[in-house]
């Protein structure tokens, strides 16, 4: 089961790193903010919030190009992203 492959801490780390990757790409973070309805200040205030982390992973997983970019940047697999998403509560 995917949920058993990652600890919650590791899943949170992957999601936070994915957020950092999105934030490093103006186009990508703009799209995430537009899709989520968040403001840039919200990201600073809610960076560790499980709902925000799930949103980051869901946004990433919704596009193959984003998945590829995050996987390459973080040196993780798409399976790791899916597992992190499951661990953090988004099946």
XYZ file of N, CA, C and O in Angstrom:
364
model
N 0.848 -1.190 0.000
C 0.000 0.000 0.000
C 0.886 1.243 0.000
O 1.860 1.316 0.738
N 0.533 2.242 -0.811
C 1.328 3.462 -0.897
C 1.508 4.146 0.441
O 2.574 4.653 0.750
N 0.468 4.161 1.228
C 0.493 4.858 2.503
C 1.606 4.336 3.413
O 2.158 5.079 4.214
N 1.960 3.067 3.276
C 2.961 2.463 4.133
C 4.388 2.758 3.693
O 5.318 2.428 4.413
N 4.573 3.348 2.539
C 5.915 3.518 2.018
C 6.606 4.777 2.522
O 7.820 4.875 2.429
N 5.876 5.734 3.041
C 6.459 6.983 3.529
C 5.947 7.315 4.921
O 4.789 7.076 5.232
N 6.815 7.913 5.720
C 6.367 8.440 7.008
C 5.670 9.778 6.762
O 5.853 10.408 5.708
N 4.914 10.224 7.730
C 4.244 11.520 7.612
C 5.277 12.641 7.483
O 5.106 13.560 6.684
N 6.363 12.547 8.241
C 7.408 13.577 8.155
C 8.009 13.649 6.755
O 8.219 14.729 6.215
N 8.267 12.490 6.170
C 8.838 12.461 4.820
C 7.832 12.998 3.805
O 8.197 13.744 2.890
N 6.566 12.660 3.974
C 5.529 13.162 3.075
C 5.434 14.689 3.164
O 5.333 15.374 2.142
N 5.493 15.216 4.379
C 5.456 16.669 4.559
C 6.680 17.325 3.926
O 6.574 18.381 3.308
N 7.836 16.690 4.079
C 9.059 17.226 3.481
C 8.941 17.277 1.967
O 9.295 18.287 1.341
N 8.438 16.217 1.366
C 8.258 16.199 -0.087
C 7.311 17.312 -0.516
O 7.581 18.031 -1.482
N 6.209 17.474 0.187
C 5.242 18.516 -0.166
C 5.845 19.912 -0.004
O 5.636 20.784 -0.857
N 6.588 20.132 1.063
C 7.232 21.437 1.267
C 8.280 21.704 0.193
O 8.401 22.829 -0.300
N 9.014 20.679 -0.188
C 10.001 20.845 -1.251
C 9.314 21.105 -2.591
O 9.811 21.896 -3.399
N 8.191 20.468 -2.811
C 7.422 20.727 -4.035
C 6.926 22.172 -4.047
O 6.964 22.843 -5.085
N 6.485 22.654 -2.896
C 6.065 24.052 -2.785
C 7.237 24.986 -3.084
O 7.080 25.970 -3.815
N 8.399 24.686 -2.547
C 9.581 25.506 -2.805
C 9.922 25.506 -4.295
O 10.292 26.544 -4.867
N 9.778 24.343 -4.934
C 10.017 24.260 -6.377
C 9.028 25.151 -7.125
O 9.422 25.920 -8.009
N 7.757 25.051 -6.779
C 6.753 25.899 -7.437
C 7.070 27.373 -7.215
O 6.955 28.188 -8.139
N 7.465 27.714 -5.993
C 7.757 29.110 -5.662
C 8.974 29.637 -6.423
O 9.081 30.849 -6.655
N 9.866 28.741 -6.823
C 11.060 29.168 -7.556
C 10.772 29.433 -9.036
O 11.624 29.948 -9.749
N 9.576 29.075 -9.470
C 9.169 29.257 -10.869
C 7.954 30.198 -10.897
O 6.841 29.782 -10.590
N 8.160 31.480 -11.232
C 7.060 32.447 -11.177
C 5.782 32.002 -11.876
O 4.682 32.183 -11.351
N 5.919 31.407 -13.041
C 4.748 30.945 -13.792
C 3.975 29.870 -13.024
O 2.748 29.895 -12.961
N 4.711 28.944 -12.455
C 4.084 27.833 -11.741
C 3.416 28.286 -10.448
O 2.306 27.853 -10.133
N 4.073 29.152 -9.709
C 3.477 29.599 -8.443
C 2.258 30.469 -8.716
O 1.266 30.400 -7.976
N 2.300 31.249 -9.786
C 1.126 32.055 -10.156
C -0.067 31.152 -10.455
O -1.186 31.424 -10.030
N 0.182 30.075 -11.199
C -0.897 29.135 -11.522
C -1.427 28.455 -10.263
O -2.632 28.253 -10.119
N -0.519 28.073 -9.373
C -0.954 27.447 -8.131
C -1.805 28.412 -7.315
O -2.864 28.035 -6.804
N -1.357 29.640 -7.178
C -2.117 30.631 -6.412
C -3.487 30.861 -7.032
O -4.492 30.926 -6.319
N -3.540 30.966 -8.334
C -4.823 31.169 -9.016
C -5.746 29.972 -8.810
O -6.941 30.132 -8.534
N -5.192 28.774 -8.914
C -6.006 27.564 -8.762
C -6.484 27.366 -7.332
O -7.587 26.880 -7.095
N -5.663 27.757 -6.377
C -5.995 27.518 -4.971
C -6.763 28.671 -4.327
O -7.355 28.498 -3.266
N -6.722 29.844 -4.959
C -7.370 31.009 -4.382
C -6.565 31.645 -3.254
O -7.065 32.511 -2.543
N -5.328 31.227 -3.113
C -4.463 31.750 -2.056
C -3.689 32.965 -2.535
O -3.518 33.174 -3.734
N -3.209 33.733 -1.583
C -2.303 34.850 -1.843
C -0.910 34.410 -1.423
O -0.750 33.477 -0.632
N 0.101 35.098 -1.906
C 1.480 34.735 -1.568
C 1.703 34.775 -0.047
O 2.404 33.923 0.499
N 1.079 35.720 0.644
C 1.225 35.803 2.104
C 0.647 34.562 2.780
O 1.150 34.129 3.827
N -0.400 33.982 2.184
C -0.980 32.760 2.742
C 0.036 31.626 2.760
O 0.039 30.803 3.673
N 0.873 31.580 1.739
C 1.875 30.510 1.668
C 2.845 30.592 2.838
O 3.220 29.576 3.409
N 3.228 31.793 3.180
C 4.150 31.965 4.313
C 3.484 31.561 5.625
O 4.093 30.916 6.465
N 2.231 31.947 5.775
C 1.514 31.679 7.022
C 1.115 30.216 7.168
O 1.044 29.706 8.277
N 0.836 29.549 6.058
C 0.273 28.201 6.112
C 1.193 27.125 5.556
O 0.731 26.023 5.248
N 2.474 27.394 5.430
C 3.390 26.467 4.753
C 3.344 25.053 5.324
O 3.466 24.093 4.591
N 3.142 24.895 6.612
C 3.112 23.565 7.203
C 1.723 22.981 7.362
O 1.568 21.867 7.863
N 0.713 23.696 6.922
C -0.668 23.246 7.067
C -0.934 22.035 6.172
O -0.648 22.079 4.975
N -1.471 20.957 6.732
C -1.712 19.751 5.935
C -2.605 19.992 4.714
O -2.371 19.402 3.653
N -3.602 20.850 4.839
C -4.467 21.138 3.693
C -3.702 21.819 2.565
O -3.896 21.505 1.389
N -2.830 22.749 2.923
C -2.021 23.418 1.906
C -1.071 22.418 1.252
O -0.921 22.398 0.030
N -0.453 21.565 2.062
C 0.478 20.575 1.514
C -0.234 19.616 0.567
O 0.298 19.271 -0.493
N -1.445 19.217 0.924
C -2.237 18.365 0.027
C -2.566 19.097 -1.260
O -2.523 18.510 -2.348
N -2.877 20.374 -1.154
C -3.178 21.183 -2.342
C -1.971 21.278 -3.263
O -2.105 21.199 -4.484
N -0.803 21.441 -2.680
C 0.428 21.505 -3.464
C 0.632 20.204 -4.234
O 0.919 20.202 -5.431
N 0.476 19.089 -3.533
C 0.668 17.792 -4.184
C -0.401 17.528 -5.231
O -0.097 17.044 -6.326
N -1.651 17.865 -4.937
C -2.728 17.666 -5.911
C -2.473 18.509 -7.160
O -2.648 18.038 -8.288
N -2.062 19.751 -6.973
C -1.750 20.632 -8.095
C -0.601 20.064 -8.911
O -0.650 20.035 -10.144
N 0.412 19.591 -8.249
C 1.563 19.013 -8.932
C 1.163 17.776 -9.718
O 1.520 17.619 -10.890
N 0.396 16.908 -9.088
C 0.016 15.642 -9.718
C -0.978 15.807 -10.866
O -1.155 14.891 -11.666
N -1.592 16.969 -10.976
C -2.584 17.206 -12.022
C -1.971 17.466 -13.396
O -2.696 17.514 -14.386
N -0.654 17.589 -13.454
C -0.012 17.927 -14.728
C 1.294 17.142 -14.865
O 2.162 17.233 -13.993
N 1.403 16.389 -15.949
C 2.590 15.556 -16.155
C 3.885 16.369 -16.177
O 4.908 15.915 -15.653
N 3.855 17.538 -16.763
C 5.064 18.362 -16.830
C 5.492 18.808 -15.429
O 6.690 18.835 -15.120
N 4.507 19.157 -14.585
C 4.855 19.531 -13.209
C 5.409 18.334 -12.448
O 6.371 18.461 -11.685
N 4.796 17.167 -12.636
C 5.289 15.951 -11.982
C 6.741 15.715 -12.381
O 7.600 15.492 -11.528
N 7.009 15.785 -13.667
C 8.372 15.559 -14.151
C 9.344 16.571 -13.555
O 10.428 16.199 -13.087
N 8.970 17.830 -13.567
C 9.841 18.874 -13.013
C 10.126 18.682 -11.538
O 11.278 18.772 -11.099
N 9.087 18.406 -10.767
C 9.265 18.205 -9.320
C 10.096 16.954 -9.062
O 11.007 16.972 -8.235
N 9.812 15.890 -9.776
C 10.570 14.644 -9.571
C 12.044 14.850 -9.867
O 12.902 14.384 -9.111
N 12.344 15.537 -10.947
C 13.744 15.795 -11.282
C 14.399 16.694 -10.252
O 15.531 16.451 -9.824
N 13.701 17.736 -9.847
C 14.258 18.697 -8.884
C 14.496 18.062 -7.514
O 15.503 18.317 -6.865
N 13.549 17.242 -7.069
C 13.626 16.666 -5.724
C 14.281 15.293 -5.697
O 14.483 14.737 -4.625
N 14.554 14.759 -6.873
C 15.112 13.406 -6.976
C 14.197 12.386 -6.298
O 14.628 11.581 -5.469
N 12.913 12.473 -6.648
C 11.908 11.520 -6.179
C 11.190 10.965 -7.403
O 11.373 11.446 -8.512
N 10.361 9.968 -7.181
C 9.575 9.388 -8.266
C 8.139 9.886 -8.179
O 7.701 10.398 -7.134
N 7.404 9.689 -9.263
C 5.980 10.021 -9.251
C 5.269 9.200 -8.176
O 4.347 9.687 -7.517
N 5.706 7.976 -7.986
C 5.140 7.130 -6.933
C 5.329 7.781 -5.548
O 4.431 7.733 -4.717
N 6.498 8.396 -5.340
C 6.734 9.100 -4.075
C 5.740 10.251 -3.891
O 5.237 10.480 -2.782
N 5.460 10.980 -4.968
C 4.492 12.087 -4.884
C 3.103 11.558 -4.554
O 2.406 12.130 -3.707
N 2.712 10.482 -5.205
C 1.411 9.887 -4.929
C 1.350 9.367 -3.483
O 0.343 9.553 -2.782
N 2.413 8.732 -3.041
C 2.454 8.210 -1.675
C 2.356 9.347 -0.663
O 1.618 9.254 0.321
N 3.080 10.424 -0.907
C 3.014 11.581 -0.009
C 1.595 12.141 0.028
O 1.080 12.494 1.097
N 0.969 12.199 -1.118
C -0.408 12.677 -1.199
C -1.336 11.803 -0.366
O -2.183 12.298 0.365
N -1.161 10.494 -0.449
C -1.975 9.560 0.348
C -1.717 9.740 1.840
O -2.671 9.796 2.637
N -0.465 9.817 2.197
C -0.116 9.948 3.618
C -0.714 11.219 4.210
O -1.182 11.230 5.343
N -0.718 12.292 3.431
C -1.221 13.564 3.934
C -2.740 13.698 3.831
O -3.296 14.725 4.183
N -3.386 12.657 3.312
C -4.850 12.650 3.399
C -5.616 12.838 2.123
O -6.832 12.964 2.157
N -4.960 12.868 0.978
C -5.657 13.025 -0.293
C -5.521 11.744 -1.096
O -4.530 11.563 -1.780
N -6.497 10.852 -1.023
C -6.386 9.595 -1.771
C -6.430 9.794 -3.273
O -6.812 10.802 -3.758
